XYZ file of C-alpha atoms in Angstrom:
600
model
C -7.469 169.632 100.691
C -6.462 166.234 99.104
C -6.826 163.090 101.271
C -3.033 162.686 101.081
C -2.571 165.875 102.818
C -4.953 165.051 105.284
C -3.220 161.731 105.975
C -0.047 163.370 106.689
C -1.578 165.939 109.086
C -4.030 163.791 110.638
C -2.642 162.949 114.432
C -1.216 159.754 115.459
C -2.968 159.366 118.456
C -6.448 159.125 119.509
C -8.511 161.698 119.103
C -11.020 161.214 121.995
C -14.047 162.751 121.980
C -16.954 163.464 124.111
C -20.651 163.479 123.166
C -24.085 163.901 124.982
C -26.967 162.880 125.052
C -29.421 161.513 126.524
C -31.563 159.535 128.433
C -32.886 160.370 132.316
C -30.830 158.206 134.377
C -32.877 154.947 136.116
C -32.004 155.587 139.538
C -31.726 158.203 142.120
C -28.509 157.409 142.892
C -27.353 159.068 139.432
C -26.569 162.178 141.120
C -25.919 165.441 139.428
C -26.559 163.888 136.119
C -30.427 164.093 136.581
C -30.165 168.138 136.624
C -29.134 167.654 132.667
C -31.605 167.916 129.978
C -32.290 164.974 127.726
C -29.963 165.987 124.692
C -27.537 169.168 125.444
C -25.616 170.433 122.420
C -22.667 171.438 124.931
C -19.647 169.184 125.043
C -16.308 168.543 125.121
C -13.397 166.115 125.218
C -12.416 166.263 128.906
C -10.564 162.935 129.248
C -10.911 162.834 132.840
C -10.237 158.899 132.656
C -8.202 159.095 129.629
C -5.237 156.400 130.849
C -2.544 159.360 130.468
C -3.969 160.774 133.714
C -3.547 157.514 135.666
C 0.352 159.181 135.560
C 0.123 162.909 135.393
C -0.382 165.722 138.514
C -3.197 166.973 136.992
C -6.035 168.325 139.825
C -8.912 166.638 138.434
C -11.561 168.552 140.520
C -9.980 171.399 139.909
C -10.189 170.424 136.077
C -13.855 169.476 136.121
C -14.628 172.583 137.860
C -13.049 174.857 135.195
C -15.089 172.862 132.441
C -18.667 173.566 134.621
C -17.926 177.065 135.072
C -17.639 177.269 130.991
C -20.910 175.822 130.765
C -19.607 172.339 129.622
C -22.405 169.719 130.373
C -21.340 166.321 129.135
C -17.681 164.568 128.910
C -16.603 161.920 126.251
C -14.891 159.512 127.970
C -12.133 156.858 127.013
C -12.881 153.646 128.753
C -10.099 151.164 127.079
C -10.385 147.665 127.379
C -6.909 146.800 127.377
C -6.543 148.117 131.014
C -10.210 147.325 132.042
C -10.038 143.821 131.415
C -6.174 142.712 131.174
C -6.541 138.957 131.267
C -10.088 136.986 129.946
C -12.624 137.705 132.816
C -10.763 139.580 135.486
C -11.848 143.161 135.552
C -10.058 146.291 136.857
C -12.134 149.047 138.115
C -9.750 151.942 138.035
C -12.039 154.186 136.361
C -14.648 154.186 139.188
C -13.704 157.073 140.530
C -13.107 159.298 137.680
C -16.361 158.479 136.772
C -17.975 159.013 140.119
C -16.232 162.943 140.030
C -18.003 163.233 136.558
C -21.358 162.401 138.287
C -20.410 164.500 141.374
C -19.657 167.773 138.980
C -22.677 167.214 137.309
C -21.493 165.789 134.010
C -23.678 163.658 131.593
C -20.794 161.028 130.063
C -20.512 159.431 126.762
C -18.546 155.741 127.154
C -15.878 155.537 124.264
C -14.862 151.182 124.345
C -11.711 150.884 122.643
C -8.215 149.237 122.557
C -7.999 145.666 122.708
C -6.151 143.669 125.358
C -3.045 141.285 124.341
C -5.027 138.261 125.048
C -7.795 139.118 122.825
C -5.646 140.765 119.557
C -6.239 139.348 115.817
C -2.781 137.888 115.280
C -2.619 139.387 112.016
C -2.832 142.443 112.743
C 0.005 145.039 111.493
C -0.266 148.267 113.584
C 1.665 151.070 112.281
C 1.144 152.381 116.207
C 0.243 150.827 119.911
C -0.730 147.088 119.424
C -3.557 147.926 121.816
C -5.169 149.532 118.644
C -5.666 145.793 116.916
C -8.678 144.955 116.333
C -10.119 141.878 118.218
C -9.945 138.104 117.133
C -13.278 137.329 117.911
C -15.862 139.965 118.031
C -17.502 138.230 121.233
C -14.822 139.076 123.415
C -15.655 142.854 122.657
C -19.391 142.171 122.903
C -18.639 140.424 126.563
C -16.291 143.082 127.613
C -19.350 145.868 126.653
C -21.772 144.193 128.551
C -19.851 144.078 131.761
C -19.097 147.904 131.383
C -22.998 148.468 130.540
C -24.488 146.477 133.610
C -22.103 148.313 135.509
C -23.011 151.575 134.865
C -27.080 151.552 133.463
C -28.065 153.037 136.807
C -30.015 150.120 137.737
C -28.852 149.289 141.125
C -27.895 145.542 140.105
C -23.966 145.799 140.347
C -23.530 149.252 139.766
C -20.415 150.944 140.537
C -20.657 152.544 143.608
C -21.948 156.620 143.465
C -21.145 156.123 139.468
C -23.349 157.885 137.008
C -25.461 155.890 134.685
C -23.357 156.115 131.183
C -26.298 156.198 128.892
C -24.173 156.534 125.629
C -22.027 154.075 124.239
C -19.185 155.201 121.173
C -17.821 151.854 119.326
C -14.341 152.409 118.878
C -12.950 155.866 117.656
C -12.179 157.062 114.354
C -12.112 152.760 112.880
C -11.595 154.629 109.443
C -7.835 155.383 110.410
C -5.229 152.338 110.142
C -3.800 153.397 112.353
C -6.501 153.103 114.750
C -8.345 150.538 113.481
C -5.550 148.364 112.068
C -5.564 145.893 108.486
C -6.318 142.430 109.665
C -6.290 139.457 106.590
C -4.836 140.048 103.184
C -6.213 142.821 101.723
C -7.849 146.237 103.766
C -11.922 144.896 103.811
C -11.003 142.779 106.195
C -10.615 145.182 108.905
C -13.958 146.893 107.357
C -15.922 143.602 108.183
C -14.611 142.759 111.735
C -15.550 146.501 112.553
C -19.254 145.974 111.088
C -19.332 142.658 112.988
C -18.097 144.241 116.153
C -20.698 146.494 116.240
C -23.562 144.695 115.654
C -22.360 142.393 118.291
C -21.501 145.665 120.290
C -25.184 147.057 119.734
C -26.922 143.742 121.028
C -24.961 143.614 124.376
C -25.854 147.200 125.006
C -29.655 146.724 124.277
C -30.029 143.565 125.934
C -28.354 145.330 129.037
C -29.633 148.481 128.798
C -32.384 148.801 125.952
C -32.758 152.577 126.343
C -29.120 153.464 126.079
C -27.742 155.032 122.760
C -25.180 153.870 120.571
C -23.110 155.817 118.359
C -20.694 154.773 115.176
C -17.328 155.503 116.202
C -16.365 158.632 115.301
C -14.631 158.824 111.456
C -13.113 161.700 109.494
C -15.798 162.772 107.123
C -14.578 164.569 103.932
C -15.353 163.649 100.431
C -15.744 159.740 100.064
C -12.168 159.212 98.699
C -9.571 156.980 100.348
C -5.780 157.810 100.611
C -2.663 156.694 102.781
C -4.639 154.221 104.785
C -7.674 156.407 105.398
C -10.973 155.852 103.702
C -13.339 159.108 104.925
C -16.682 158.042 106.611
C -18.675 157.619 103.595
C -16.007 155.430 101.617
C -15.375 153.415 105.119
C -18.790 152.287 105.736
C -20.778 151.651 102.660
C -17.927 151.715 99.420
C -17.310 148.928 97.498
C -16.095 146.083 100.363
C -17.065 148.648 103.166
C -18.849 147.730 106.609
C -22.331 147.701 105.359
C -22.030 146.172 101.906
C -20.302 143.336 103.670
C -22.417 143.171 107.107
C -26.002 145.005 105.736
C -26.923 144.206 109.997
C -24.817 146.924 110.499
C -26.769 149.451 108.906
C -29.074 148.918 111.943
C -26.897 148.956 114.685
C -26.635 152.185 116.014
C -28.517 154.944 117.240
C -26.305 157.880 116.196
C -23.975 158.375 113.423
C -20.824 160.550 114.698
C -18.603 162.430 112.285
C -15.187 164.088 112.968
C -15.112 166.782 110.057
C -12.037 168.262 110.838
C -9.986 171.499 108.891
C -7.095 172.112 110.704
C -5.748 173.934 107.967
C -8.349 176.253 107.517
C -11.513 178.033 108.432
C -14.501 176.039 109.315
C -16.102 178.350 106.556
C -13.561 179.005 104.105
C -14.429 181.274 101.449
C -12.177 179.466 98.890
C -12.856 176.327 99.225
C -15.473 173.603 97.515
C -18.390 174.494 99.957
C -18.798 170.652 99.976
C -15.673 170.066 102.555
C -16.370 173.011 104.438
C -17.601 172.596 108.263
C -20.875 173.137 106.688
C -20.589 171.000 103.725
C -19.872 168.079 105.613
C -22.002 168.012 107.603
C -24.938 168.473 104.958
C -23.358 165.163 102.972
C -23.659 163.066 105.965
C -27.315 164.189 106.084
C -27.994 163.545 102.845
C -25.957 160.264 102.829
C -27.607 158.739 105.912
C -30.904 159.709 104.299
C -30.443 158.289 101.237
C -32.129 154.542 100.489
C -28.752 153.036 100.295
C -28.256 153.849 103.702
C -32.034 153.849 104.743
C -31.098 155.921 107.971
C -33.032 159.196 107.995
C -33.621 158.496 111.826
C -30.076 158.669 113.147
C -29.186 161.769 114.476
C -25.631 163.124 113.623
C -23.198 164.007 116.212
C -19.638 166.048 116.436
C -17.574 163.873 117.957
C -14.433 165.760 117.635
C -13.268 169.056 116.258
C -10.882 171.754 116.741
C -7.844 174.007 115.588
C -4.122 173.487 116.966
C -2.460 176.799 118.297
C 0.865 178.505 118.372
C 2.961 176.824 120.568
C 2.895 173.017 120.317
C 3.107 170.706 117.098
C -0.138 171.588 114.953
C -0.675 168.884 111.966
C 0.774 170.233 108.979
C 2.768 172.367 110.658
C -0.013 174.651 110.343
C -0.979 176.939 113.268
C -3.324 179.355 114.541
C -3.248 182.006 117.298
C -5.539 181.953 120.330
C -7.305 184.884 118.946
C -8.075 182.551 116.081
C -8.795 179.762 117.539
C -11.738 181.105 119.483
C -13.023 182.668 116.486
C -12.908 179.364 114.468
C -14.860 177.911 117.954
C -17.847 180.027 117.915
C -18.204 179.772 114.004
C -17.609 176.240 113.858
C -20.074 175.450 116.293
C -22.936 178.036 115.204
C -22.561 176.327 112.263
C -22.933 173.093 113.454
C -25.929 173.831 115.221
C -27.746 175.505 112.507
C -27.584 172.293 110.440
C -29.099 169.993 112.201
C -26.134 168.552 114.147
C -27.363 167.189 118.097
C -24.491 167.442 119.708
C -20.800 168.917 119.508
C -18.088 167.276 121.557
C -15.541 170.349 121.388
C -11.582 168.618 120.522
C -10.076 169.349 123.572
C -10.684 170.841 127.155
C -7.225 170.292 128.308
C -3.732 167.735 127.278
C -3.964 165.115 128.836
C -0.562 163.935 127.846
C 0.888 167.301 128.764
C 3.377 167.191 126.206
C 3.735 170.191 124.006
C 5.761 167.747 121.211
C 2.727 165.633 120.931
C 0.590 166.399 117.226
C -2.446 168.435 118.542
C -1.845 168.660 122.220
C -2.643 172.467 121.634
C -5.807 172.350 120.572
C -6.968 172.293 124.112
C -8.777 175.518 125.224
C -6.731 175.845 128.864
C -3.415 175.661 129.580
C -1.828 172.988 131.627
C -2.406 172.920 135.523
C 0.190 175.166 137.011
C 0.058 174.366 140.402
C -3.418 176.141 141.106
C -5.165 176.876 137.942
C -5.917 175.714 134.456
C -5.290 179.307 132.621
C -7.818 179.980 129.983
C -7.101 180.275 126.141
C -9.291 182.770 124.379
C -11.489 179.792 123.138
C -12.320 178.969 126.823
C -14.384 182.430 126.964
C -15.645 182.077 123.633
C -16.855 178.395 124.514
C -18.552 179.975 128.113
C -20.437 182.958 125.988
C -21.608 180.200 123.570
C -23.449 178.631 126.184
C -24.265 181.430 128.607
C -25.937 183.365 125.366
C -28.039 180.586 123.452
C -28.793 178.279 126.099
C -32.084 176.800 125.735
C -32.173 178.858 122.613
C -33.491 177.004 119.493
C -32.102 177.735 115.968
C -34.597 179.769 113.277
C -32.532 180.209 109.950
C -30.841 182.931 108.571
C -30.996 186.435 109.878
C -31.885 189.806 108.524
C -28.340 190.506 106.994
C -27.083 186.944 105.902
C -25.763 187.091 102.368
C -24.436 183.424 102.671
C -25.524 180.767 100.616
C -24.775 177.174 100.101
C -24.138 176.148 96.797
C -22.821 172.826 96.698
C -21.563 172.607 93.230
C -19.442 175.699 93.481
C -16.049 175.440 93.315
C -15.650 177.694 95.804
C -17.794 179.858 98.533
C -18.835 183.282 99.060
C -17.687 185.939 101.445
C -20.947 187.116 102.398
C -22.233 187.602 106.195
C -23.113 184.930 108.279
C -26.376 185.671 110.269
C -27.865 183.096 112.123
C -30.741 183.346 114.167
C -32.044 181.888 117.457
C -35.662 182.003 119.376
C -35.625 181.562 122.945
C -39.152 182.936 124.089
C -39.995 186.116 122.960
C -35.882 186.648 122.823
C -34.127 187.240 119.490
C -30.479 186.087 118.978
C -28.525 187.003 116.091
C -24.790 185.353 115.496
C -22.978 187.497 113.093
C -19.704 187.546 111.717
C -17.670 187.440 108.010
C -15.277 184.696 107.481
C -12.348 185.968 105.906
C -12.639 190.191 105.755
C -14.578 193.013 107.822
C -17.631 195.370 107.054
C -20.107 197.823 108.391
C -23.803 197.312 108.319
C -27.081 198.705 109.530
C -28.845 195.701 111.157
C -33.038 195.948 111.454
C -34.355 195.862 114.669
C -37.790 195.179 116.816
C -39.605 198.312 117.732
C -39.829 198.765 121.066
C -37.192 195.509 122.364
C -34.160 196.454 124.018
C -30.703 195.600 122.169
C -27.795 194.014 124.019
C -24.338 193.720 121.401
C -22.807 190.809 123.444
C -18.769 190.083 122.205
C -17.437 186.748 121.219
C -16.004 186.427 124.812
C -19.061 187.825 126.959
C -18.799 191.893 127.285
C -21.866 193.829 126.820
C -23.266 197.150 125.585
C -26.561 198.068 125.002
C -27.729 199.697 121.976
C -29.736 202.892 120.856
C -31.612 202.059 117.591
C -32.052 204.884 115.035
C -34.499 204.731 112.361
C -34.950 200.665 112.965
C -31.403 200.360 112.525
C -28.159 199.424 114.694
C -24.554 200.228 113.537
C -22.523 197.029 113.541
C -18.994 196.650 112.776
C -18.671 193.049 111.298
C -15.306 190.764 111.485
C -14.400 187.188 111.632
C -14.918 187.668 115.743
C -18.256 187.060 115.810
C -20.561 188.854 118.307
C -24.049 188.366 119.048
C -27.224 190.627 118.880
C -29.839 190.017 121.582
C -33.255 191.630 121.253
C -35.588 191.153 124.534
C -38.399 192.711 125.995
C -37.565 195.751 127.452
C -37.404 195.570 131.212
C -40.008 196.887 133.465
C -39.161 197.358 136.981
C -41.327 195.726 140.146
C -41.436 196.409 143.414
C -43.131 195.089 146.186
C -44.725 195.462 149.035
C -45.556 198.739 148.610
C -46.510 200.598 151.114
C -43.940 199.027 153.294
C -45.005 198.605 157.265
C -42.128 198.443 159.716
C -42.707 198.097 163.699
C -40.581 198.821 166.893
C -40.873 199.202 170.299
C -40.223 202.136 172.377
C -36.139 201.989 173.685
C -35.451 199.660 170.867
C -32.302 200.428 168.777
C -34.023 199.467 165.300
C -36.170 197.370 163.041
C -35.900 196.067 159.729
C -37.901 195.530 156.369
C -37.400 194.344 153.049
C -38.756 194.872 149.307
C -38.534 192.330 146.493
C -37.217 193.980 143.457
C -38.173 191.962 140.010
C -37.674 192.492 136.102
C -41.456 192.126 134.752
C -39.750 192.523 131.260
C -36.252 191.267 129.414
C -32.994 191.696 128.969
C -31.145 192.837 132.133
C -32.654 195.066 135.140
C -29.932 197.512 136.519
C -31.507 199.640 139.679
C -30.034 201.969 142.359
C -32.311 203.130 145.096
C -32.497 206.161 147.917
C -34.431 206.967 151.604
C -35.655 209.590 153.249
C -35.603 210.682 155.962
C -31.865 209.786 157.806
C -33.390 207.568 159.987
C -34.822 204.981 157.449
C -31.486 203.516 155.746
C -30.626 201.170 152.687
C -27.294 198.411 153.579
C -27.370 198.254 149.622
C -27.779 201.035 147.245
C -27.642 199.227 143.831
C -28.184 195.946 142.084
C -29.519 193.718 139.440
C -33.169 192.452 139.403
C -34.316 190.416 140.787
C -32.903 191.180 144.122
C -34.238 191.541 147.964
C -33.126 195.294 149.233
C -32.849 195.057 153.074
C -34.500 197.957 155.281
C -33.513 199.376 158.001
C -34.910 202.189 160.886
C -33.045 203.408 163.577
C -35.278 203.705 165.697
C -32.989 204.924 168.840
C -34.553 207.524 170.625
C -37.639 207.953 169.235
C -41.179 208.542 170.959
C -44.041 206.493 170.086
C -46.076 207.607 166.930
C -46.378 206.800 163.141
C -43.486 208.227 161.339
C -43.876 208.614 157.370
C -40.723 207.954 154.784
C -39.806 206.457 151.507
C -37.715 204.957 149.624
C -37.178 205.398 145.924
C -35.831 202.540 142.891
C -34.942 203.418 140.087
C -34.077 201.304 136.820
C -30.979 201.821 134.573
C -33.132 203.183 130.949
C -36.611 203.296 130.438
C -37.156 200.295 132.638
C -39.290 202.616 135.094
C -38.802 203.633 138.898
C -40.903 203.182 142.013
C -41.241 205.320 145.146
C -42.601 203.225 148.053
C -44.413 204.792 151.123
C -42.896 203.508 154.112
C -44.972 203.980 157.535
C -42.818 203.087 160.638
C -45.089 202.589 164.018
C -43.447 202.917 166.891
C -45.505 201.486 169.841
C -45.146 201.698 173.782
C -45.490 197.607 174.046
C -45.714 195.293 171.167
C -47.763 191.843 172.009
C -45.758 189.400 169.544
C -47.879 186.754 169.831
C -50.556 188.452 168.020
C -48.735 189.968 165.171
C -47.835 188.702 161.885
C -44.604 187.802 161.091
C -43.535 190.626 159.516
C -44.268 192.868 162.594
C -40.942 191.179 164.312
C-alpha cells in the first residue's frame, strides 16, 4: 500500500492508545493496580478520560467492568494539557476521578500528554485540524506541565491525587509523525521534527527527576516502510532520516524507555498473503527491531510496544472506505495479536474498546469491539470474545516458536508471502498451546500430539471440545478463524477425607460432612457423584474440580449405633473415580467440649 493511500485513509483524529507496563506501584494506597504483574501483554484503548466523555452518557463503571470481564488489564489514557492546565500555572483536576475508577477496577494506566494549551502554542504553527494539536513554543512549558502530572500521580504520597493510581508510564505525544497531529512549525517540515526531539528529552528529564523508575515511551507513529508522503513521514523516516529528530537532537536517541509503533493495515489482513512480507503486521514489526538495533540507532535495549491497532467494521466510516465484518474483525484480532506476541512485541494496546465520540460518521469510530451503551449494556462485537479467549487461553503462557504444522516463513525480500499455516506455540508449565489458523483459504490436517496429555480444541471465541487422538494424530479443520489446541496433563481425580466420620445425637434431625474434591492432573476435572443408603444425601450431584461436596445424614429417627454408607465420585474420562466409606455414629449424648471440630 503506497504512503499516499495511507495518507488518505489514515483518520483525522487521534488515535489514542493504551499501553502497559510496568513498575509495582510505591505506595499502598495504589489499590487494585498492585494485583497486576510487572509487564502484561493485555491492553486496550479504553479512553475512560478521553475529553469526549466529559459530554457523553456513557456508564463508565459499567464500561470498565465490561473491559475486566474480557480480561483487559491496562488502559491508555489521554491526559491533554490543553484542559489540564488552561492558563500558565493553574491546574484543573478533572481527570481525578476517571483515574481513581481505573485504579478501583483494577487497571494498570499508561499517561498519553498531549495537546497544547492556547497560551503555550508556537505561533507559527499551521494545523490542518484542532489548534490544540500545535506544537509548543517553548519545550519547557511541556516539561513543567509533565512534571506536575508525574508528582501527582508517582504513588508517593507527596501530593498525590487522592485514591489515584500511580501512572507509571508516560507516552510523549501521539502519533508526532502525522501533520496533522504534530503540526509544521518554521519554514520548512524539520522544524516540527526538532521541537518534537527537544520536547522529549525535556519530557524524559522531568519524568526521571520526578519519578526515576517510571517508563517513557516515543509517541506512538505509523510504522511502514521509511518513505514519506502527504505530510506523513513513517516512524523510521520521522525519527532518524535526513533532518529527522535524532540527526538533529542525537539526546534524543536516549530519551525513552520504550519505542511504540502503530503498524496499522486497515485495508488488509495483518498477514496478507500478497503482500511484501516487509509491511505485513509481522514485517513491521521485525524492521523496528532491526532498526532500533542497529548502531545508527544504538537502541537494542528498548522494548517495542503496540500502541494502537485495529480494523474498522461494517457500519460506520472505515478509512478508505474499506470495511470488514465483525466476523472478520475478530479474526484479524486474534491473528494480529498472536503475531505480535510471537515477535518479540511487550505489549499490545488493542485500537479501540468502545467510541468515545459515539458518532458513527466519525473515520474509525467502528473499530471499537462493543457497541455503544444502550441504556444498560455495552453489546459485544465478535472481537470482544475473541479478545476474552485470547487472554483466558494464554495467560501467563510464554511464546516457544513455531508449531508442529507451521508452513509459514518470513522471507523479507519476497515480493509477496506464502499461504502456508500459521502455528504458533506457547509453554505454560507442562501445558502446550498451539494457535492455528490460514490467512486467506481453509485446509484439513492431522496435527501430532503428546502421548498420554489430554487435548482440549478451544474456538476463537471460547467453546470447547475435547479430543480423541488416533495414531498420534488429531483431525483439524483449518480457516482464517483461528482456534487453539491445548495439550495438558490428563486429570486425575482427588478426594479427601476418606473415610468420612459424621456424628449425631440421638433425637437430632441430621448432621453434616464434607469432601474436598481436587484435579491432581490438567486440563479440566468434570465429576458427578452418588450415596447410599437414602439416608446419607448429596445437596449437589455434579461439578468441576476443585470443589467442596456438602454431606448430609438424616438422622431422624434413628437408634444409637454405627451406621456404614458411601458415597461414590466419579470423573468425566479417564480422570479416575473414588468411593469413600462413610461411618455415621450416632451416640446417646455427645460431650462437645471434647470433640474435634468436625464432630459438630
Amino acid at each position: 500500500m503506497p504512503m499516499s493511500a495511507w495518507r488518505r485513509i489514515l483518520p483525522a483524529i487521534c488515535l489514542l492508545a493504551l499501553l502497559i507496563s510496568a513498575l509495582a506501584p510505591r505506595s499502598a494506597a495504589v489499590a487494585s493496580s498492585t494485583q497486576l504483574s510487572a509487564v502484561a501483554y493485555w491492553g486496550m484503548n479504553l479512553y475512560l478520560t478521553k475529553r469526549e466523555r466529559l459530554a457523553t452518557n456513557d456508564n463508565l463503571p459499567v464500561l470498565a467492568d465490561t473491559a475486566r470481564a474480557a480480561g483487559v488489564q491496562w488502559t491508555r489514557e489521554e491526559l491533554p494539557w490543553d484542559l489540564i492546565e488552561p492558563r500558565a500555572g493553574t491546574f484543573v483536576t478533572a481527570f481525578d476521578s476517571s483515574l481513581k475508577l481505573a485504579a478501583d477496577k483494577g487497571f494498570g494506566i499508561i499517561g498519553m500528554l498531549l495537546t497544547t494549551p492556547a497560551w503555550a502554542r508556537d505561533g507559527s504553527c499551521r494545523p490542518s485540524g484542532p489548534t490544540y494539536w500545535c506544537p509548543p513554543a517553548r519545550v519547557d512549558d511541556y516539561a513543567n506541565f509533565v512534571r506536575w502530572m508525574v508528582e501527582r500521580y508517582d504513588g508517593d504520597g507527596a501530593g498525590d491525587a487522592p485514591g489515584s493510581p500511580r501512572i507509571a508510564a508516560w507516552e510523549i505525544w501521539n502519533e508526532p509523525n502525522d501533520t496533522l497531529l504534530w503540526p509544521d512549525i518554521g519554514a520548512d517540515g524539520n522544524a516540527r521534527k526538532r521541537r518534537y526531539g527537544d520536547m522529549l528529552v525535556a519530557a524524559y528529564s522531568a519524568i526521571k527527576a520526578a519519578d526515576p523508575a517510571a517508563l517513557v515511551l516515543t509517541g506512538g507513529t505509523y510504522i511502514y516502510d521509511g518513505s514519506c508522503a502527504g505530510g506523513i513521514c513513517d516512524g523510521f523516516n520521522f525519527f532518524n532520516a535526513a533532518g529527522g529528530v535524532f540527526q538533529q537532537v542525537p539526546d534524543a536517541r536516549r530519551a525513552f524507555d520504550v519505542f511504540a509503533i502503530d503498524p496499522y493495515i486497515p485495508t488488509d489482513r495483518p498477514d496478507a498473503p500478497q503482500i511484501p512480507p516487509v509491511i505485513t503486521v509481522e514485517g513491521r514489526i521485525r524492521n523496528t527491531r532491526d532498526w532500533l538495533n542497529n548502531p545508527a540507532i544504538g537502541r537494542p535495549d528498548a522494548p517495542v510496544w503496540i500502541t494502537e491497532m485495529g480494523w474498522c467494521t461494517s457500519g460506520g466510516t472505515c478509512p478508505g472506505g474499506v470495511a470488514v465484518s465483525e466476523d472478520t474483525q475478530a479474526n484479524f484480532l486474534t491473528r494480529s495479536m498472536v503475531i505480535a506476541q510471537q515477535n518479540g512485541v511487550q505489549h499490545t494496546s488493542w485500537f479501540q474498546f468502545e467510541d468515545a465520540f459515539n458518532n458513527a460518521g466519525r473515520e474509525w469510530s467502528y473499530a471499537a469491539i462493543v457497541h455503544d451503551y444502550d441504556g444498560t449494556s455495552y453489546p459485544a462485537k465478535p472481537a470482544y470474545n475473541a479478545y476474552r479467549t485470547l487472554v483466558q487461553t494464554l495467560s501467563g503462557a510464554s511464546g516457544a516458536g513455531p508449531g508442529p504444522v507451521n508452513q509459514h516463513q518470513f522471507n523479507p525480500g519476497a515480493n509477496q508471502g506464502d499461504h502456508g499455516t500459521y502455528d504458533y506455540r506457547y509453554m505454560r508449565g507442562s501445558t502446550i498451546i498451539d494457535v492455528l489458523w490460514r490467512p486467506a483459504d481453509a485446509v484439513s490436517v492431522s496435527f501430532p500430539v503428546v502421548p498420554g496429555k489430554q487435548i482440549t480444541l478451544v474456538d476463537r471465541d471460547g467453546a470447547q471440545q475435547v479430543l480423541s487422538p488416533a495414531g498420534g494424530l488429531v483431525a483439524l479443520k483449518l480457516s482464517e478463524r483461528p482456534v487453539f489446541v491445548i495439550q495438558t496433563d490428563q486429570p486425575r481425580l482427588q478426594v479427601a477425607p476418606s473415610p468420612l466420620y459424621l456424628l449425631a445425637q440421638v433425637g437430632a434431625s441430621s448432621t453434616s460432612g464434607s469432601l474436598s474434591i481436587a484435579n491432581a492432573g490438567g486440563g479440566t476435572l468434570t465429576w458427578s457423584a452418588s450415596a447410599s443408603p437414602a439416608w446419607l444425601t448429596l445437596p449437589a450431584t455434579s461439578g468441576t474440580a476443585p470443589a467442596t461436596l456438602a454431606v448430609r445424614a438424616n438422622t431422624s429417627g434413628m437408634a444409637a449405633g454405627t451406621y456404614p454408607g458411601s458415597i461414590t465420585i466419579t470423573g468425566l474420562g479417564s480422570s479416575g473415580s473414588s468411593t469413600v466409606p462413610v461411618s455415621l455414629r450416632v451416640a446417646s449424648r455427645l460431650y462437645y467440649a471434647y470433640l474435634p471440630s468436625v464432630g459438630r
